[in-house]
Coordinates of C-alpha atoms in Angstrom, one line a residue:
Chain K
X244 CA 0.0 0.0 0.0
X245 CA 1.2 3.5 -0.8
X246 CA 1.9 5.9 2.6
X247 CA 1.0 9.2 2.8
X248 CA 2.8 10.7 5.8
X249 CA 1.6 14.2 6.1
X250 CA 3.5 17.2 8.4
X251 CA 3.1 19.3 10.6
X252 CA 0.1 17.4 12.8
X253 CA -1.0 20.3 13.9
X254 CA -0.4 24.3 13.4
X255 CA -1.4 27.3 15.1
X256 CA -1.0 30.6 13.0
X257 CA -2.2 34.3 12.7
X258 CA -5.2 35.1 10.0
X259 CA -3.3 36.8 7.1
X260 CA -0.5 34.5 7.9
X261 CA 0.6 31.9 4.8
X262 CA 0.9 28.2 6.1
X263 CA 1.8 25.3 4.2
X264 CA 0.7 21.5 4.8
X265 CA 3.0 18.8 3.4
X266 CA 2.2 15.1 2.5
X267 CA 5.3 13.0 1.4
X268 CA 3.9 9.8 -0.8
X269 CA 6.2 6.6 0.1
X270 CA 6.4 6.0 -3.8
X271 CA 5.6 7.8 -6.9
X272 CA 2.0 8.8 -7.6
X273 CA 2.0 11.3 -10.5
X274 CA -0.2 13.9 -10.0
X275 CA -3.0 11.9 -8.5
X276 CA -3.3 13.8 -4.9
X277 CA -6.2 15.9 -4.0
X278 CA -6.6 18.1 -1.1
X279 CA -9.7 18.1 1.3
X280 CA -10.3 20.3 4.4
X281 CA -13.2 19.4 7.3
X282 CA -14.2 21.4 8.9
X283 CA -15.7 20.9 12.8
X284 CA -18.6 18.5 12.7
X285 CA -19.0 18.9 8.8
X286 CA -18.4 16.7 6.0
X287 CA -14.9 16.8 4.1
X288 CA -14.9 19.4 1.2
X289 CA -12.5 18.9 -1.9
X290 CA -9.7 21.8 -2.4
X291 CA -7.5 20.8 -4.8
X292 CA -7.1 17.9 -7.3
X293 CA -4.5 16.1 -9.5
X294 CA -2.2 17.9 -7.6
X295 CA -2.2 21.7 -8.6
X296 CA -5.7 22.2 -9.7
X297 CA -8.8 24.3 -7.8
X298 CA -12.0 22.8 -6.9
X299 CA -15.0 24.9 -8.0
X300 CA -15.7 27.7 -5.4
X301 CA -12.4 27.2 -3.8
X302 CA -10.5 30.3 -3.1
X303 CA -8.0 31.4 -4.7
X304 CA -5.8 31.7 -1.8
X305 CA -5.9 27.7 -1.7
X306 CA -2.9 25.9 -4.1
X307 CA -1.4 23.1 -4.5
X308 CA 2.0 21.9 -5.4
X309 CA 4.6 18.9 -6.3
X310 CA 8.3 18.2 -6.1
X311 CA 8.6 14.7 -7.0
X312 CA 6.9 12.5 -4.5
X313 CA 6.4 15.9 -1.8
X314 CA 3.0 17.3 -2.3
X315 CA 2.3 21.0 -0.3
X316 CA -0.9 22.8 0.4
X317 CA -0.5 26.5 0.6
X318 CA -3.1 28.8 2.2
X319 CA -2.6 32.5 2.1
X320 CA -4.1 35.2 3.7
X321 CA -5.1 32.8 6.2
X322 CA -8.8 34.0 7.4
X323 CA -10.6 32.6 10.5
X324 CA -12.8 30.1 8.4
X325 CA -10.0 28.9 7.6
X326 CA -9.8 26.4 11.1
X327 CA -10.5 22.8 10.8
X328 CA -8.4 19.1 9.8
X329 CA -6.7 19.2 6.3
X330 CA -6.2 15.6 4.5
X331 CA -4.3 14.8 1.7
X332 CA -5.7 11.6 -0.6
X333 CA -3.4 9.4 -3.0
X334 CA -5.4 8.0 -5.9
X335 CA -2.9 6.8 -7.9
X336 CA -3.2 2.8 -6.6
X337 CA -5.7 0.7 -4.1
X338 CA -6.3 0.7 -1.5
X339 CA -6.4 4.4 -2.1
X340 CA -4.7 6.2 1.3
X341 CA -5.2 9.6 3.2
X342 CA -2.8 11.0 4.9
X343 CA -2.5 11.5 8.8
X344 CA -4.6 14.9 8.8
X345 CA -3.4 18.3 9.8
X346 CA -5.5 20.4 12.2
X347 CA -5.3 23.7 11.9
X348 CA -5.8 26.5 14.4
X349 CA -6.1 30.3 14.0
X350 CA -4.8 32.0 17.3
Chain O
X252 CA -27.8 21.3 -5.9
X253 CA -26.0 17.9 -5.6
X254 CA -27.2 15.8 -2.6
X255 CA -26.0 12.5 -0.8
X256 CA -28.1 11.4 2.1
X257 CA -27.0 8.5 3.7
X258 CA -29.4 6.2 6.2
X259 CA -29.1 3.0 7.7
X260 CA -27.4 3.7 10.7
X261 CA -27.6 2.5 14.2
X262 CA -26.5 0.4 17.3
X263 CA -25.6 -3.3 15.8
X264 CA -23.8 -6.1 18.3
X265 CA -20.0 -7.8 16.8
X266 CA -21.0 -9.9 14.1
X267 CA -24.2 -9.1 12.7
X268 CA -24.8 -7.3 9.6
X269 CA -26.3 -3.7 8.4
X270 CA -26.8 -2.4 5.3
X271 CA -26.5 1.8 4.6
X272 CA -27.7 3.7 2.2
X273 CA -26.9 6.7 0.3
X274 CA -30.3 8.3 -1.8
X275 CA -28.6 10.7 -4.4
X276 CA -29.8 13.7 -5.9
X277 CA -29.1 17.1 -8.1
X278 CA -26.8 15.1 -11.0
X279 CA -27.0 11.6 -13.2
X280 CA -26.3 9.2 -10.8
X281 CA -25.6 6.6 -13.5
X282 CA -22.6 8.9 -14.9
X283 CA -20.4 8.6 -11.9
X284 CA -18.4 6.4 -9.8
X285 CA -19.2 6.4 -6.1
X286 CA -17.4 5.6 -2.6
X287 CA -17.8 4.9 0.6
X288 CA -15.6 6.9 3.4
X289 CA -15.3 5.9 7.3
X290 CA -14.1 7.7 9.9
X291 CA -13.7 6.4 13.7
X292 CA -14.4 8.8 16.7
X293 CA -11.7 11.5 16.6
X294 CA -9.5 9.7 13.8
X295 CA -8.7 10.4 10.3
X296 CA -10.7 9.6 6.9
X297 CA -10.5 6.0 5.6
X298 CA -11.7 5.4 2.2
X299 CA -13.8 1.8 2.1
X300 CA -15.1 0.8 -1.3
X301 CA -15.4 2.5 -4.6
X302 CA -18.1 1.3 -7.5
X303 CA -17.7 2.2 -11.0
X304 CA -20.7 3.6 -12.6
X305 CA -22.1 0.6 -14.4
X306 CA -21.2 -1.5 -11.3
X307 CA -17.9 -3.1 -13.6
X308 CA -15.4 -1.8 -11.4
X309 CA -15.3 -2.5 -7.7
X310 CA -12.9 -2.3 -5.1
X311 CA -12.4 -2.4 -1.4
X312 CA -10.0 -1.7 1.7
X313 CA -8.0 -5.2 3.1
X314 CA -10.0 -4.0 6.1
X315 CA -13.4 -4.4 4.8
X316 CA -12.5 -6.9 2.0
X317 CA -14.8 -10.5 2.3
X318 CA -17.6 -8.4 5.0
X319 CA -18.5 -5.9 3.5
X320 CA -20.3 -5.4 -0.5
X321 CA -20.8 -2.4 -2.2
X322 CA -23.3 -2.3 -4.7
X323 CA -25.9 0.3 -6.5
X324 CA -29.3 0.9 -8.3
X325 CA -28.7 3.5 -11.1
X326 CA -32.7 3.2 -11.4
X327 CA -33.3 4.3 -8.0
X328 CA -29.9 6.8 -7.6
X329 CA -29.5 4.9 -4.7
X330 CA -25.8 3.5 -3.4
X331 CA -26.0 1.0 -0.7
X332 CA -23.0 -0.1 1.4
X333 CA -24.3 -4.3 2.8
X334 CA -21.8 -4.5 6.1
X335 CA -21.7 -8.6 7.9
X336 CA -19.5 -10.1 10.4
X337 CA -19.2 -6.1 12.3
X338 CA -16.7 -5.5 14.3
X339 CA -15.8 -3.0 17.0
X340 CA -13.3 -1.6 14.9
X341 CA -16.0 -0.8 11.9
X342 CA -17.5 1.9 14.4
X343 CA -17.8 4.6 12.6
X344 CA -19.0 7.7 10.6
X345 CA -19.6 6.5 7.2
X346 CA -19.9 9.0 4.3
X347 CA -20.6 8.2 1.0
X348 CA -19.2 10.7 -1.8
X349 CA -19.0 11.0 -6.0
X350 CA -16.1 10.7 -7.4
X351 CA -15.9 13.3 -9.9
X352 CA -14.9 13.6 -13.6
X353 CA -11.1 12.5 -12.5
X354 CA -12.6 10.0 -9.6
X355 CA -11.9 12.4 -6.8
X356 CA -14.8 12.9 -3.9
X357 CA -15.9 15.9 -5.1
X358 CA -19.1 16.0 -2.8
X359 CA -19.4 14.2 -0.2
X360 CA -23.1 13.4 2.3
X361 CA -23.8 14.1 6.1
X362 CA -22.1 11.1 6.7
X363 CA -24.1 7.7 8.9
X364 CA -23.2 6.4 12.4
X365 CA -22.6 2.9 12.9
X366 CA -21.9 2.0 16.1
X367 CA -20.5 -2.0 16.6
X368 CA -21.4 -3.0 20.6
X369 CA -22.0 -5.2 22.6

């Protein structure tokens, strides 16, 4: 099975503050990661997929990235909505995996 | 609007069976592939089973693999989830969600609580 092993476990930062989430694949998965964020006591939403692309109605302060098998989540401008656990998702192979989960707090 | 309501929930003792239920709404059902999340009180998302539109495609976690049987009715936009041989470990919150034009969960429902006691 492919690992995701996704950093920090949990954050604390300032609104207007940029954060990024990491997720580190244990073998190559092309550009089949997508990003979800949940929110407290709500469903998981879809953020980014295949790597680098926006979900419809995301903001654009939400992006994605790769560097080989490292996949980042970047939030700018963080704003106060902005607080709940962020999962990364490998699609490329089954079983398909998430990663660990990052909560995030605003201070 | 796209909706997923799941149902079928409850209170079940190790080793029986229950089946859930996901009624979908707001897009063609019969167009998309379809999954079946968990997630255990306080822990991180575990995807379970995904169907293929047509029902030609199916897959499943080791964890779930010989118990549990994911299955669909196109005619009734209805995705069911048949769980047997339960165990304490399969409590959980179960969401169902579409996978999109590239397969990922694009939206996902409220999510069902099973809870596996004795």
């Amino acid at each position: 099975d492919i690992q995701m092993t996704q950093s920090p476990a949990s954050l604390s930062a300032s609104p207007e503050e940029i954060v990024t989430i990491t997720c580190q694949a244990s073998q190559d998965i092309g550009n089949w990661l997508a990003w979800y964020q949940q929110k407290p006591g709500k469903s998981p939403q879809l953020l980014i997929y295949s790597a680098t692309s926006l979900a419809d109605g995301i903001p654009s302060r939400f992006s994605g990235s790769r560097s080989g098998t490292q996949y980042s989540l970047k939030i700018s401008r963080l704003q106060v909505e902005d607080t709940g656990i962020y999962y990364c998702l490998q699609r490329y192979s089954n079983p398909w995996t998430f990663g660990g989960g990052t909560k995030l707090e605003l201070k | 609007e796209v909706q997923l309501v799941e149902s079928g929930g409850g209170l079940v003792q190790p080793g029986r069976s229950l089946k859930l239920s996901c009624v979908a709404s707001g897009f063609t059902f019969s167009n998309y592939g379809m999954n079946w999340i968990r997630q255990a009180p306080g822990k991180g998302l575990e995807w379970v089973a995904y169907i293929s539109s047509g029902s030609s495609y199916i897959y499943y976690a080791e964890t779930v693999k010989g118990r549990f049987t994911i299955s669909r009715d196109n005619a009734k936009n209805t995705l069911y989830l048949q769980m047997t041989s339960l165990r304490s470990e399969d409590t959980a919150l179960y969401y169902c969600a579409r996978g999109g034009s590239l397969g990922d969960f694009d939206y996902w429902g409220q999510g069902v609580m099973v809870t596996v006691s004795s």
